Amino acid sequence: AQSVTQLDSQVPVFEEAPVELRCNYSSSVSVYLFWYVQYPNQGLQLLLKYLSGSTLVKGINGFEAEFNKSQTSFHLRKPSVHISDTAEYFCAGDSSASKIIFGSGTRLSIRP
Amino acid sequence: DVKVTQSSRYLVKRTGEKVFLECVQDMDHENMFWYRQDPGLGLRLIYFSYDVKMKEKGDIPEGYSVSREKKERFSLILESASTNQTSMYLCASSLNPRATEAFFGQGTRLTVV
């Protein structure tokens, strides 16, 4: 079955600390991968995407993600988080049927 | 600026009512999607459409139908609302071909009482 798995439902971190949000995808999902962010009471917006080329992808707000084919992972990282990064983050993959499949989400909470 | 607009942010409906959720995009996108979002389950695809009058079932189509009479508008219909359809509903659109970014509306929080 096609799937995208986010291993952590919640990640609490202190402000200015680094963070990694984990995402694994099944091999049946294409290697077009995305991270979206949802701020409270808003829709989703794209953080970054991997289509091909360099395995390290840089996105908005200082986030980056690394595509790892051997581990079927696409983890999201930021070296130093801010209170404003408090949000829910979704990993997603593009299926062969032009559908975008989402993970269950990771809620990032930032402690001052 | 790209825009996907959902007609309501909040809706309260009674069990058994027929409910229409409307979504309009101004980007001339071919693909449009309806998802529902529930805590711990992420976004689950209800239906999507890749062209006018075309539709495909997603992962959880039961109890829902859709209509796409014009390219810019994609409607989600709850034929007879039930309490287990209380959820956040998100509309999105994207260009063809695959692997393009999806743009989302603000969401409609539907409560069925």
Coordinates of N, CA, C and O in Angstrom, one line a residue, chain A residues 33-110:
Chain A
L33 N 8.3 14.3 -3.1 CA 8.0 14.4 -1.7 C 7.9 15.9 -1.3 O 8.6 16.7 -1.8
F34 N 7.1 16.1 -0.3 CA 6.8 17.5 0.1 C 6.7 17.5 1.6 O 6.4 16.6 2.3
W35 N 7.0 18.7 2.2 CA 6.6 19.0 3.5 C 5.7 20.3 3.5 O 6.0 21.3 2.8
Y36 N 4.6 20.2 4.2 CA 3.7 21.3 4.4 C 3.6 21.7 5.8 O 3.8 20.9 6.7
V37 N 3.2 23.0 6.1 CA 3.1 23.4 7.4 C 1.7 24.0 7.5 O 1.1 24.6 6.6
Q38 N 1.1 23.8 8.7 CA -0.3 24.3 9.0 C -0.2 25.1 10.3 O -0.1 24.5 11.4
Y39 N -0.3 26.4 10.2 CA -0.4 27.2 11.4 C -1.8 27.2 12.0 O -2.7 26.9 11.2
P40 N -2.0 27.5 13.3 CA -3.3 27.3 13.9 C -4.4 28.1 13.1 O -4.2 29.2 12.7
N41 N -5.5 27.4 12.9 CA -6.6 27.9 12.2 C -6.4 28.4 10.8 O -7.1 29.3 10.2
Q42 N -5.4 27.7 10.1 CA -5.1 28.1 8.7 C -5.1 26.8 7.9 O -5.0 25.7 8.4
G43 N -5.1 27.0 6.6 CA -4.9 25.9 5.7 C -3.4 25.5 5.6 O -2.6 26.0 6.4
L44 N -3.0 24.6 4.7 CA -1.7 24.1 4.6 C -0.9 25.0 3.6 O -1.5 25.4 2.6
Q45 N 0.4 25.2 3.8 CA 1.2 25.8 2.8 C 2.5 25.0 2.7 O 3.0 24.4 3.6
L46 N 3.1 25.1 1.5 CA 4.2 24.3 1.1 C 5.5 24.9 1.8 O 5.7 26.1 1.7
L47 N 6.2 24.0 2.5 CA 7.5 24.4 3.0 C 8.6 24.2 2.0 O 9.5 25.0 1.8
L48 N 8.6 22.9 1.5 CA 9.7 22.6 0.5 C 9.2 21.3 -0.2 O 8.3 20.6 0.2
K49 N 9.9 21.0 -1.3 CA 9.6 19.8 -2.1 C 10.9 19.3 -2.7 O 11.8 20.0 -3.0
Y50 N 10.8 17.9 -2.9 CA 11.9 17.2 -3.6 C 11.3 16.6 -4.8 O 10.4 15.8 -4.7
L51 N 11.9 16.9 -6.0 CA 11.4 16.3 -7.2 C 12.6 15.5 -7.8 O 12.3 14.4 -8.3
S52 N 13.8 16.0 -7.8 CA 14.9 15.3 -8.3 C 16.2 16.1 -8.0 O 16.1 17.2 -7.4
G53 N 17.3 15.6 -8.4 CA 18.5 16.4 -8.2 C 19.1 16.3 -6.8 O 19.1 15.2 -6.2
S54 N 19.6 17.4 -6.3 CA 20.3 17.4 -5.0 C 19.4 16.8 -3.9 O 18.2 17.2 -3.8
T55 N 19.9 16.0 -3.1 CA 19.1 15.3 -2.0 C 18.8 16.2 -0.9 O 18.0 15.9 -0.1
L56 N 19.5 17.3 -0.8 CA 19.3 18.3 0.3 C 18.4 19.5 -0.3 O 18.9 20.1 -1.2
V57 N 17.3 19.6 0.3 CA 16.3 20.6 -0.3 C 16.1 21.7 0.8 O 15.9 21.4 1.9
K58 N 16.2 22.9 0.3 CA 16.0 24.1 1.3 C 14.7 24.7 1.0 O 14.2 24.8 -0.2
G59 N 14.0 25.0 2.1 CA 12.7 25.6 2.0 C 12.6 27.0 2.6 O 13.5 27.6 2.9
I60 N 11.3 27.4 2.9 CA 11.1 28.7 3.5 C 11.3 28.6 5.0 O 11.4 27.5 5.6
N61 N 11.5 29.7 5.6 CA 11.6 29.9 7.1 C 12.8 29.1 7.7 O 12.8 28.7 8.9
G62 N 13.8 28.8 6.9 CA 15.0 28.2 7.4 C 15.0 26.7 7.5 O 15.9 26.1 8.0
F63 N 13.9 26.1 7.0 CA 13.8 24.6 7.0 C 14.5 24.0 5.9 O 14.7 24.6 4.8
E64 N 15.0 22.8 6.1 CA 15.6 22.0 5.0 C 15.2 20.5 5.2 O 14.8 20.1 6.3
A65 N 15.3 19.7 4.2 CA 15.0 18.3 4.3 C 16.0 17.5 3.4 O 16.5 18.0 2.4
E66 N 16.3 16.3 3.8 CA 17.2 15.5 3.1 C 16.5 14.2 2.6 O 15.9 13.5 3.4
F67 N 16.5 14.0 1.3 CA 16.0 12.8 0.7 C 17.0 11.7 0.8 O 18.1 11.8 0.4
N68 N 16.6 10.6 1.4 CA 17.5 9.4 1.5 C 16.8 8.2 0.9 O 15.9 7.6 1.6
K69 N 17.2 7.8 -0.3 CA 16.5 6.7 -1.0 C 16.7 5.4 -0.3 O 15.8 4.6 -0.2
S70 N 17.9 5.1 0.2 CA 18.2 3.8 0.8 C 17.4 3.6 2.1 O 17.0 2.5 2.4
Q71 N 17.1 4.7 2.8 CA 16.3 4.6 4.0 C 14.9 5.0 3.8 O 14.1 5.0 4.8
T72 N 14.5 5.3 2.6 CA 13.2 5.8 2.2 C 12.7 6.8 3.2 O 11.6 6.7 3.8
S73 N 13.5 7.8 3.5 CA 13.2 8.9 4.4 C 13.3 10.2 3.8 O 14.0 10.4 2.8
F74 N 12.6 11.2 4.4 CA 12.6 12.6 4.0 C 12.4 13.4 5.2 O 11.4 14.0 5.4
H75 N 13.4 13.5 6.1 CA 13.3 14.1 7.4 C 13.5 15.6 7.2 O 14.3 16.1 6.5
L76 N 12.7 16.4 8.0 CA 12.7 17.8 8.0 C 13.6 18.3 9.2 O 13.4 17.8 10.3
R77 N 14.4 19.3 8.9 CA 15.3 19.9 10.0 C 15.3 21.4 10.0 O 15.1 22.0 8.9
K78 N 15.6 21.9 11.2 CA 15.9 23.3 11.3 C 16.9 23.5 12.4 O 16.7 22.9 13.5
P79 N 18.0 24.2 12.2 CA 19.0 24.3 13.2 C 18.7 25.1 14.5 O 19.3 24.8 15.5
S80 N 17.7 26.0 14.3 CA 17.4 26.8 15.5 C 15.9 27.3 15.3 O 15.6 28.0 14.4
V81 N 15.0 26.8 16.2 CA 13.6 27.1 16.0 C 13.2 28.3 16.8 O 13.8 28.7 17.8
H82 N 12.1 28.9 16.3 CA 11.5 30.1 17.0 C 10.1 29.8 17.4 O 9.5 28.9 16.9
I83 N 9.6 30.6 18.3 CA 8.2 30.4 18.8 C 7.3 30.4 17.6 O 6.3 29.6 17.6
S84 N 7.6 31.2 16.6 CA 6.7 31.3 15.4 C 6.6 30.0 14.6 O 5.8 29.9 13.7
D85 N 7.5 29.1 14.9 CA 7.5 27.8 14.2 C 6.5 26.8 14.7 O 6.3 25.7 14.2
T86 N 5.8 27.2 15.8 CA 4.8 26.4 16.4 C 3.7 26.1 15.4 O 3.1 27.1 14.9
A87 N 3.5 24.9 15.0 CA 2.5 24.5 14.0 C 2.5 23.0 13.9 O 3.2 22.3 14.6
E88 N 1.6 22.5 12.9 CA 1.6 21.1 12.6 C 2.3 21.0 11.2 O 2.0 21.8 10.3
Y89 N 3.1 19.9 11.1 CA 3.9 19.7 9.9 C 3.5 18.4 9.3 O 3.4 17.4 10.0
F90 N 3.2 18.4 8.0 CA 2.8 17.2 7.3 C 3.8 16.9 6.2 O 4.2 17.7 5.3
C91 N 4.2 15.6 6.2 CA 5.0 15.1 5.1 C 4.0 14.5 4.1 O 2.9 14.0 4.4
A92 N 4.3 14.6 2.8 CA 3.4 14.1 1.7 C 4.2 13.6 0.6 O 5.3 14.0 0.3
G93 N 3.6 12.7 -0.1 CA 4.2 12.1 -1.3 C 3.2 12.1 -2.4 O 2.0 12.0 -2.2
D94 N 3.7 12.1 -3.7 CA 2.8 12.1 -4.8 C 2.7 10.6 -5.3 O 3.7 10.0 -5.6
S95 N 1.4 10.2 -5.4 CA 1.2 8.8 -5.8 C 1.2 8.7 -7.3 O 1.1 9.7 -8.0
S96 N 1.1 7.5 -7.8 CA 1.1 7.3 -9.3 C -0.2 7.8 -9.9 O -0.3 7.9 -11.1
A97 N -1.2 8.0 -9.1 CA -2.5 8.4 -9.6 C -2.7 9.9 -9.5 O -3.9 10.4 -9.4
S98 N -1.7 10.7 -9.4 CA -1.7 12.1 -9.2 C -2.4 12.5 -7.9 O -2.8 13.7 -7.7
K99 N -2.5 11.6 -7.0 CA -3.0 12.0 -5.6 C -1.9 12.3 -4.7 O -0.8 11.7 -4.8
I100 N -2.1 13.2 -3.9 CA -1.1 13.5 -2.9 C -1.4 12.8 -1.6 O -2.6 13.0 -1.1
I101 N -0.5 12.0 -1.1 CA -0.8 11.2 0.1 C -0.1 11.9 1.3 O 1.1 12.1 1.2
F102 N -0.8 12.1 2.4 CA -0.3 12.8 3.5 C 0.0 11.9 4.7 O -0.7 10.9 4.9
G103 N 1.1 12.2 5.5 CA 1.3 11.5 6.7 C 0.3 12.1 7.8 O -0.5 13.0 7.5
S104 N 0.4 11.5 9.0 CA -0.6 11.9 10.0 C -0.3 13.2 10.7 O -1.1 13.6 11.5
G105 N 0.8 13.8 10.4 CA 1.2 15.1 11.0 C 2.0 15.0 12.2 O 1.9 14.0 13.0
T106 N 2.8 16.0 12.4 CA 3.6 16.1 13.7 C 3.4 17.5 14.2 O 3.6 18.5 13.5
R107 N 3.0 17.6 15.5 CA 2.7 18.9 16.1 C 4.0 19.3 16.8 O 4.5 18.7 17.7
L108 N 4.5 20.4 16.3 CA 5.8 21.0 16.9 C 5.4 22.1 17.9 O 4.7 23.1 17.5
S109 N 5.8 21.9 19.1 CA 5.6 22.9 20.1 C 6.9 23.5 20.6 O 7.8 22.7 20.9
I110 N 7.0 24.8 20.7 CA 8.2 25.4 21.1 C 8.1 26.0 22.5 O 7.2 26.8 22.8

